[in-house]
mmCIF file of C-alpha atoms in Angstrom:
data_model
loop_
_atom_site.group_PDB
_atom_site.id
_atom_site.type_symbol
_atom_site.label_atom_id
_atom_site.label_comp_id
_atom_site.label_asym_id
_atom_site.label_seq_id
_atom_site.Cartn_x
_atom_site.Cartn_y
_atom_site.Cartn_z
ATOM 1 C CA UNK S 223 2.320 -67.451 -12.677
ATOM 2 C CA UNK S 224 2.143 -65.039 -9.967
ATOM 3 C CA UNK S 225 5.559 -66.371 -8.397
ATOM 4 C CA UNK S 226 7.432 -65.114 -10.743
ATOM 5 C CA UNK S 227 5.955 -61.611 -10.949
ATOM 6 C CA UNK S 228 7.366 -61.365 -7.325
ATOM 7 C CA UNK S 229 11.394 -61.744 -7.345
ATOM 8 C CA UNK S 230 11.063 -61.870 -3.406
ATOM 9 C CA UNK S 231 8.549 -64.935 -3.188
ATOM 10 C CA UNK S 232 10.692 -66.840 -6.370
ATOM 11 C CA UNK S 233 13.852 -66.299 -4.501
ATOM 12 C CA UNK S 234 12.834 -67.338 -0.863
ATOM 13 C CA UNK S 235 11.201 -70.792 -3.020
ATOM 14 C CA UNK S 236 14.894 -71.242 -4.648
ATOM 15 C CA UNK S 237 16.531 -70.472 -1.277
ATOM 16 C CA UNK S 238 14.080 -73.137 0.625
ATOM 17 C CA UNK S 239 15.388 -75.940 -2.533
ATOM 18 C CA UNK S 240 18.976 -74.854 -2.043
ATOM 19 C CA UNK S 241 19.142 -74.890 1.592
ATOM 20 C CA UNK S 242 17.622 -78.379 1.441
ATOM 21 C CA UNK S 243 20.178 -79.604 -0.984
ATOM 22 C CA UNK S 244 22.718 -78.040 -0.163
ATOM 23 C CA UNK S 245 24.855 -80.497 1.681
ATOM 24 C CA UNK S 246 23.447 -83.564 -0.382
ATOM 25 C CA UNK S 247 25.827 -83.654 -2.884
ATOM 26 C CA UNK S 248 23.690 -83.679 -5.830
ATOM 27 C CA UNK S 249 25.798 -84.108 -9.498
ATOM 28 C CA UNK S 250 23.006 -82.588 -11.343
ATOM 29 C CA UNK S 251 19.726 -81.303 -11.132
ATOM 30 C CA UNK S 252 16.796 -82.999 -13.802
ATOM 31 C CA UNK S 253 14.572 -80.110 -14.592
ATOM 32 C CA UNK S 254 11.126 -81.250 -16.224
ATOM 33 C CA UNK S 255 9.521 -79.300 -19.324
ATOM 34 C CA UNK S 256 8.587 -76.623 -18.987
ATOM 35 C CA UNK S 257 8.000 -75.187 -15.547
ATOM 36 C CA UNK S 258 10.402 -77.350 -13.644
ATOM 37 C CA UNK S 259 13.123 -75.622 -16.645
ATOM 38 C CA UNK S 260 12.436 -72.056 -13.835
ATOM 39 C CA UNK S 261 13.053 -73.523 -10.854
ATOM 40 C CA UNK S 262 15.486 -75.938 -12.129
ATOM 41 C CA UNK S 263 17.863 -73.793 -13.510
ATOM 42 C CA UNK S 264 17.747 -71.189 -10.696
ATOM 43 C CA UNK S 265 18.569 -73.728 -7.975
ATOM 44 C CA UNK S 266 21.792 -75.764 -10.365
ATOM 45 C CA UNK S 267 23.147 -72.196 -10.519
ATOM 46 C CA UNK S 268 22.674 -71.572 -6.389
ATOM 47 C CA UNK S 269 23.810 -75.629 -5.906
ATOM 48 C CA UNK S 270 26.697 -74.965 -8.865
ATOM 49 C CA UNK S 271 25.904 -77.683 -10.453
ATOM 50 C CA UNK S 272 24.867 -79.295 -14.443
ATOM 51 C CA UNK S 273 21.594 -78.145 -15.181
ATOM 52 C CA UNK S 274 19.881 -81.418 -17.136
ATOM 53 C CA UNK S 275 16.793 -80.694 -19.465
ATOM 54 C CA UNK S 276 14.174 -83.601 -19.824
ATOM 55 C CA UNK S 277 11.713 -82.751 -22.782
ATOM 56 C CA UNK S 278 8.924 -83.758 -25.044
ATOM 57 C CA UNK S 279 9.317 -86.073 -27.930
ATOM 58 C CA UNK S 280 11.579 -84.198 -30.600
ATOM 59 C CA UNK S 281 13.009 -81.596 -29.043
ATOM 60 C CA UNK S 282 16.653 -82.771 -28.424
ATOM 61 C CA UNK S 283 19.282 -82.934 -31.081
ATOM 62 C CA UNK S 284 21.563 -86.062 -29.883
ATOM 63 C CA UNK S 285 21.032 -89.118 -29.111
ATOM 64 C CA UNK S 286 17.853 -89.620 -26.263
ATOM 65 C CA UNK S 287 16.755 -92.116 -23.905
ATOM 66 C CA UNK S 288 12.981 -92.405 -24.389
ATOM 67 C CA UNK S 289 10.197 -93.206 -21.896
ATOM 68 C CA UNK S 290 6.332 -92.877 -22.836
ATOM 69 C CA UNK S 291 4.066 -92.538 -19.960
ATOM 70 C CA UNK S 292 0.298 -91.665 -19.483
ATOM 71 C CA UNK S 293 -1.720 -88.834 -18.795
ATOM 72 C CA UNK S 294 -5.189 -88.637 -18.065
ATOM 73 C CA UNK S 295 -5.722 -87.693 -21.519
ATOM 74 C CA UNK S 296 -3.610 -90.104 -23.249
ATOM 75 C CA UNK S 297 0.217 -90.764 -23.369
ATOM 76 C CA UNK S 298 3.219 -88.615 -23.881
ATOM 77 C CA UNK S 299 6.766 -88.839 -24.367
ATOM 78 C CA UNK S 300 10.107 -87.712 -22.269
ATOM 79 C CA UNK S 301 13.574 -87.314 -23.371
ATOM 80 C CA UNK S 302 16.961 -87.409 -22.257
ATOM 81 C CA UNK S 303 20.341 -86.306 -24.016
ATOM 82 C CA UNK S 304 22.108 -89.871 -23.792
ATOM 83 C CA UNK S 305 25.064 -87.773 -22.838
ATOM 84 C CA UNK S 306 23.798 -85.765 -19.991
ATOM 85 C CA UNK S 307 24.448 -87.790 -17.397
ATOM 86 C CA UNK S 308 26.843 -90.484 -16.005
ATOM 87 C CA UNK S 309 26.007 -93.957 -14.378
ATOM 88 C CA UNK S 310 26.578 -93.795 -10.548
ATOM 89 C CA UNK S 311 25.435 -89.774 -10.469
ATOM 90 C CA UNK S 312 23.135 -88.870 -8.051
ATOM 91 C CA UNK S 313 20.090 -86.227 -9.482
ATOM 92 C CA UNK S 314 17.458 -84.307 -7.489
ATOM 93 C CA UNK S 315 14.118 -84.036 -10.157
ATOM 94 C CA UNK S 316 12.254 -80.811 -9.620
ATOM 95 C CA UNK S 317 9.394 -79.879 -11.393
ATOM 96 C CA UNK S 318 6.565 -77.345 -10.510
ATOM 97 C CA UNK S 319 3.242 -79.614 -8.915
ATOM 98 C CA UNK S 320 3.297 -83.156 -8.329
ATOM 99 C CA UNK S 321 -0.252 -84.410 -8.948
ATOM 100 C CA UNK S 322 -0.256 -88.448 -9.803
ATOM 101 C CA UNK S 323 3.717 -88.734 -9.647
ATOM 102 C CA UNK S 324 3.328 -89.999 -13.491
ATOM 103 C CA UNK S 325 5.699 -87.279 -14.774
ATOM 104 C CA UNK S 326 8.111 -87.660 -11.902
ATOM 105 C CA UNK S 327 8.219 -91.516 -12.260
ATOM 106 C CA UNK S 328 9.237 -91.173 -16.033
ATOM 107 C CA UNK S 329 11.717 -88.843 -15.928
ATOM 108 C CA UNK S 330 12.946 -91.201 -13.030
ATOM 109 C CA UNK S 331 13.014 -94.028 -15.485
ATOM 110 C CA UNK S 332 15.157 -91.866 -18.197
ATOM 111 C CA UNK S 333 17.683 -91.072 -14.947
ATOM 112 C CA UNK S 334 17.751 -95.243 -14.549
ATOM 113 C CA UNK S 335 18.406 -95.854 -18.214
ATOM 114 C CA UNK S 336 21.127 -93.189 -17.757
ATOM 115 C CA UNK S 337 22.974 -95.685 -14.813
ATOM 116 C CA UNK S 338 22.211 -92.841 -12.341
ATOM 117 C CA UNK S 339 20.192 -92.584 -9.553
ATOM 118 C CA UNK S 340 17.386 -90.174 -8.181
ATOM 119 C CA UNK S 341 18.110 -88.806 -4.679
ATOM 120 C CA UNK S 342 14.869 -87.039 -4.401
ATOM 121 C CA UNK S 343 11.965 -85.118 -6.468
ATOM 122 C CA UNK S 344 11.436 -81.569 -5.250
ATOM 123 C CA UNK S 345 8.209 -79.504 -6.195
ATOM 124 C CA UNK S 346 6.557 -76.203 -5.362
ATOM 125 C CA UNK S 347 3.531 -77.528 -4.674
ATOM 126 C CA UNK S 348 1.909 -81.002 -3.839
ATOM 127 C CA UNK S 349 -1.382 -81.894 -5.003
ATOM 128 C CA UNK S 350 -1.920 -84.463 -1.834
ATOM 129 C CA UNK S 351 -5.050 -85.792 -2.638
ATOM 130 C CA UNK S 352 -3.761 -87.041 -6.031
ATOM 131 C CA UNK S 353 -1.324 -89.363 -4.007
ATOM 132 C CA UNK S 354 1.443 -88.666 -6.135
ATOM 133 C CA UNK S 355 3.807 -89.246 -3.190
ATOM 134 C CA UNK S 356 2.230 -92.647 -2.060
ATOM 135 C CA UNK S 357 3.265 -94.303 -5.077
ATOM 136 C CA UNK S 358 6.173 -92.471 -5.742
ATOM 137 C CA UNK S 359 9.682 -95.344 -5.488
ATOM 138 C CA UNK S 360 12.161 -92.264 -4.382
ATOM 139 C CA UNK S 361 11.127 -89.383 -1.560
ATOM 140 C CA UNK S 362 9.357 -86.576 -2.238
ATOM 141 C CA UNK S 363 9.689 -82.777 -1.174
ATOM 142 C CA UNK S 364 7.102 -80.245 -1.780
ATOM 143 C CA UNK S 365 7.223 -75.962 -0.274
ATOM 144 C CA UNK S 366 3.149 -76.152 -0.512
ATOM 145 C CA UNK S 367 0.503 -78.597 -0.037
ATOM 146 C CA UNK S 368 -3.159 -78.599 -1.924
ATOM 147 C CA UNK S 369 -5.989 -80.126 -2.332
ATOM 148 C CA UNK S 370 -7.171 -80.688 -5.769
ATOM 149 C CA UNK S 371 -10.588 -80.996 -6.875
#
């Protein structure tokens, strides 16, 4: 929360993203509900390109790809507007922490279904003794490491 009460810290995160990505040629960038929505849509307006929402069950008017995956509470379910992206794009995923990789690896599914592919998941911060990254099929990029409890 504190980020964002400090336009100096949330811009030098958004400048580290862009300056990453930059030259990558990203189509699109997959934001993740809700946080990854911030960061998501800062950096697709500094990278100039489509801004793609993934969301809870329910929340999308058209037509959705769906993909249920578990949390340690239970499961939940991500969407994807059927037309929001094009087979053979190539998406960056950002969301705010990566913890187990189990949000990151669904949304990664939806970007399958889609016929595109994921060029990278980008975070603010890395919970690294989660081992979200270890399991994780595509690379990972994170501005902060933890340790989680």
């Amino acid at each position: 929360g504190s980020l964002l009460k400090d336009p100096k810290a949330f811009k030098s995160v958004i400048q580290i993203f862009a300056s990453r990505y930059k030259e990558a040629q990203i189509d699109a960038v997959v934001a993740l509900e809700s946080r990854g929505f911030i960061f998501g849509s800062a950096l697709a307006y500094e990278l100039e390109v489509p801004l793609v929402l993934i969301r809870k069950k329910g929340k999308l008017p058209r037509e959705v790809y769906s993909v249920s995956y578990g949390l340690h509470y239970g499961k939940d379910v991500f969407e994807l507007e059927k037309s929001s992206l094009n087979p053979g794009q190539k998406v960056l995923i950002i969301d705010d922490v990566l913890a187990t990789g189990g949000t990151s690896r669904a949304a990664a599914a939806l970007v399958n279904q889609a016929g595109a592919e994921v060029y990278e998941a980008a975070f603010l911060i890395e919970i690294v003794n989660l081992k979200g990254r270890e399991i994780s099929p595509f690379p990972v990029f994170s501005q902060l490491e933890l340790e989680g409890n």
